[in-house]
PDB file of C-alpha atoms in Angstrom:
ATOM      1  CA  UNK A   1     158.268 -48.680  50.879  1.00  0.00           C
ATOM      2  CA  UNK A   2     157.438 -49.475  47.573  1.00  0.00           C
ATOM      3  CA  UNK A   3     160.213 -52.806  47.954  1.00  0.00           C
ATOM      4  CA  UNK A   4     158.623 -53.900  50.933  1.00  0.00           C
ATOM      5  CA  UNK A   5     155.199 -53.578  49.461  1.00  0.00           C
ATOM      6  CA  UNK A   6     156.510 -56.028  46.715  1.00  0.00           C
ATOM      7  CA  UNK A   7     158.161 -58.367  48.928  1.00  0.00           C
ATOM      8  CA  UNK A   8     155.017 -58.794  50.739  1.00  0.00           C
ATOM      9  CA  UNK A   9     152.905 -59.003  47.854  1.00  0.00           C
ATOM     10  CA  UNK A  10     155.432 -61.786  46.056  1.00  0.00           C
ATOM     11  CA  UNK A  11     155.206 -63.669  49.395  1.00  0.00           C
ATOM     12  CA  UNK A  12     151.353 -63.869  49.568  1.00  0.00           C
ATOM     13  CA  UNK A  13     150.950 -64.751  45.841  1.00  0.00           C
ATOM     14  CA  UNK A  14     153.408 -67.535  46.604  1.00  0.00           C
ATOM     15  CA  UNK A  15     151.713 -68.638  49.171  1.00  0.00           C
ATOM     16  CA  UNK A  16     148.025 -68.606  47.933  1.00  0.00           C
ATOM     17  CA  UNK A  17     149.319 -70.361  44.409  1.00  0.00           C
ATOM     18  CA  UNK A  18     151.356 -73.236  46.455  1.00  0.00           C
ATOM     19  CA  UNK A  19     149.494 -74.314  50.016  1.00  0.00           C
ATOM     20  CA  UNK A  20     150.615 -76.711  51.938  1.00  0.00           C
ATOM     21  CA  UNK A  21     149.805 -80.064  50.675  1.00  0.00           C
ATOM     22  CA  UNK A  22     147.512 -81.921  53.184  1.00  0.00           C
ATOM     23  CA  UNK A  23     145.686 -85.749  52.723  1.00  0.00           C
ATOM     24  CA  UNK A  24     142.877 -86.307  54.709  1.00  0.00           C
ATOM     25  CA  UNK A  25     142.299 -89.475  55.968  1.00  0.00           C
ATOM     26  CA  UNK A  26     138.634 -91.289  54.932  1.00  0.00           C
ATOM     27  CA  UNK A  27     137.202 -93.326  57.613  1.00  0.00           C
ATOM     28  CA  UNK A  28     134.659 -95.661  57.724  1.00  0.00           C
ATOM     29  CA  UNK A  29     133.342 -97.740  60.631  1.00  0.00           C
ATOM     30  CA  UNK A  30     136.133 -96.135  63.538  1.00  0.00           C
ATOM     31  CA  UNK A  31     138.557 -97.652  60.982  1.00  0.00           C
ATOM     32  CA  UNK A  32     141.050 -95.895  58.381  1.00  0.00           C
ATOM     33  CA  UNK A  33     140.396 -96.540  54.894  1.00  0.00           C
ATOM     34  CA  UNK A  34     143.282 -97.118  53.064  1.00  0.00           C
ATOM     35  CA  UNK A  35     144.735 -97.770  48.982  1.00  0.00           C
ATOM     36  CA  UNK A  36     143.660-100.826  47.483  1.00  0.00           C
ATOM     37  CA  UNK A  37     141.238-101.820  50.417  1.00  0.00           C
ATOM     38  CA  UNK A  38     137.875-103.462  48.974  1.00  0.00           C
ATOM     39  CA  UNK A  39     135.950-103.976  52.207  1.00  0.00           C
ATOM     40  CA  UNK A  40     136.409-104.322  56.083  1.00  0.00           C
ATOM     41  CA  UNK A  41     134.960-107.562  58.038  1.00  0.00           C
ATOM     42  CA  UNK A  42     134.454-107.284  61.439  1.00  0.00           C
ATOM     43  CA  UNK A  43     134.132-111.288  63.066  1.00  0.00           C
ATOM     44  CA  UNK A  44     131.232-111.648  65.174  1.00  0.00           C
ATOM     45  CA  UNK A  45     132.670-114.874  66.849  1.00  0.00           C
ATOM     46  CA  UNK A  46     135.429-116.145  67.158  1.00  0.00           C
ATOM     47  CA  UNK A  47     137.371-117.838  64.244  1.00  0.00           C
ATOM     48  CA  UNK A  48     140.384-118.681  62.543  1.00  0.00           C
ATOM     49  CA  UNK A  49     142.721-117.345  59.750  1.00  0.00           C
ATOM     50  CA  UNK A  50     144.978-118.824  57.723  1.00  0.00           C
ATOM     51  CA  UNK A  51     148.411-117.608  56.114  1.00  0.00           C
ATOM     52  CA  UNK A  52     150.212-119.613  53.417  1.00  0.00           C
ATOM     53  CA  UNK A  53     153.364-120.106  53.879  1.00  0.00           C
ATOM     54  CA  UNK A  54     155.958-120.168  50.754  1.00  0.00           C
ATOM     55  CA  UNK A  55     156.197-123.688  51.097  1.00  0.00           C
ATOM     56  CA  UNK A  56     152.931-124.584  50.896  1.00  0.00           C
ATOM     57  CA  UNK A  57     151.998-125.113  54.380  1.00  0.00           C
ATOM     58  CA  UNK A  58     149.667-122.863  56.689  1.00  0.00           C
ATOM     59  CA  UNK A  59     149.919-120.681  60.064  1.00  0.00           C
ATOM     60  CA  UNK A  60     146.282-120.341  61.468  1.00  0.00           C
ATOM     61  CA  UNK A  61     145.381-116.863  63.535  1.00  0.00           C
ATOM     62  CA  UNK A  62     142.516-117.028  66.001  1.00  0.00           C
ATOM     63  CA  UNK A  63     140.301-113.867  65.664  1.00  0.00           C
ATOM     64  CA  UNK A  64     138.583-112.791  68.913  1.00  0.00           C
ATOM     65  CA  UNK A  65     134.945-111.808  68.629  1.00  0.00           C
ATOM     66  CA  UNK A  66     134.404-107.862  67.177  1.00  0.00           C
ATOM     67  CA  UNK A  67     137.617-107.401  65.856  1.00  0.00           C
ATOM     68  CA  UNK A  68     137.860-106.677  62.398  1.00  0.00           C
ATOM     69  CA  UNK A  69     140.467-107.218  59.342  1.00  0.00           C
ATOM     70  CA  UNK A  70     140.488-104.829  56.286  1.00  0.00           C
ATOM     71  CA  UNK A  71     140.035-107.125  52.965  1.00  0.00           C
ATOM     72  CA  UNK A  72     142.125-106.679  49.850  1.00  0.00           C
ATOM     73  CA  UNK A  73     140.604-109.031  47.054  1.00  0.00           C
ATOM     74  CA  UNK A  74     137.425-112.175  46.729  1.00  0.00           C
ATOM     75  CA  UNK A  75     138.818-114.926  45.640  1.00  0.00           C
ATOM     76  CA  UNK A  76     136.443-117.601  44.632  1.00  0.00           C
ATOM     77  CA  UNK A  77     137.779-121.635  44.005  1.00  0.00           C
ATOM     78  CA  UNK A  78     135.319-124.602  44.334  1.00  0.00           C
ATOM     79  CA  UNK A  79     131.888-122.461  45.095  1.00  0.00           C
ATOM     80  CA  UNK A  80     133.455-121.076  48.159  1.00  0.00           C
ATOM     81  CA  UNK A  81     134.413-117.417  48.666  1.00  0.00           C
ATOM     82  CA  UNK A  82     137.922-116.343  50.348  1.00  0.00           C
ATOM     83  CA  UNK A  83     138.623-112.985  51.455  1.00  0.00           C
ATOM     84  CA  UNK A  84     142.216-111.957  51.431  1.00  0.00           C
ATOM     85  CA  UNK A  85     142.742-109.668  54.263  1.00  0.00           C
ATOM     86  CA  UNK A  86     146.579-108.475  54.097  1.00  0.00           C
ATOM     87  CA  UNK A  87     148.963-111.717  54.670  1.00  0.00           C
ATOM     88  CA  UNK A  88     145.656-114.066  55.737  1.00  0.00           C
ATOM     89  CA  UNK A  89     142.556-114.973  54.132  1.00  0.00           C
ATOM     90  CA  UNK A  90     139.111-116.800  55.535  1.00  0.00           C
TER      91      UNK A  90
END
């Protein structure tokens, strides 16, 4: 009795001292907030995005209307803002 009364004891300590890990998610907006995001823009018409390419050139993207990118980093060159959102910026 007094081994099983141990055993159990041992395996409640053990688990009270080491729970299960468990990472809530933060959400803002209907939308998952994730590492190393700085803001979310949702488009309320319809525009494009650009990608740069490594050689220089760019792929546009047209954004529909209330969809939304999640930004990274401002970057600022000639008095305009750019928002990089992943792989595009606008």
């Amino acid at each position: 009795m007094k081994k099983l009364f141990s055993v159990l004891l041992a395996a409640f300590l053990f688990a009270v001292v080491n729970p299960t890990k468990s990472e809530a998610k933060v959400m803002y907006d209907g939308a998952e907030v994730v590492k190393g995001q700085t803001g979310k823009m949702t488009f309320k018409k319809d525009i494009k995005v650009y990608k740069k390419n490594p050689d220089g050139t760019f792929d546009s993207l047209m954004v529909k209307r209330n969809n939304f990118f999640k930004t990274y980093d401002i970057e600022k060159y000639d008095g305009k803002t750019f928002y990089q959102m992943g792989q595009y910026r606008v």
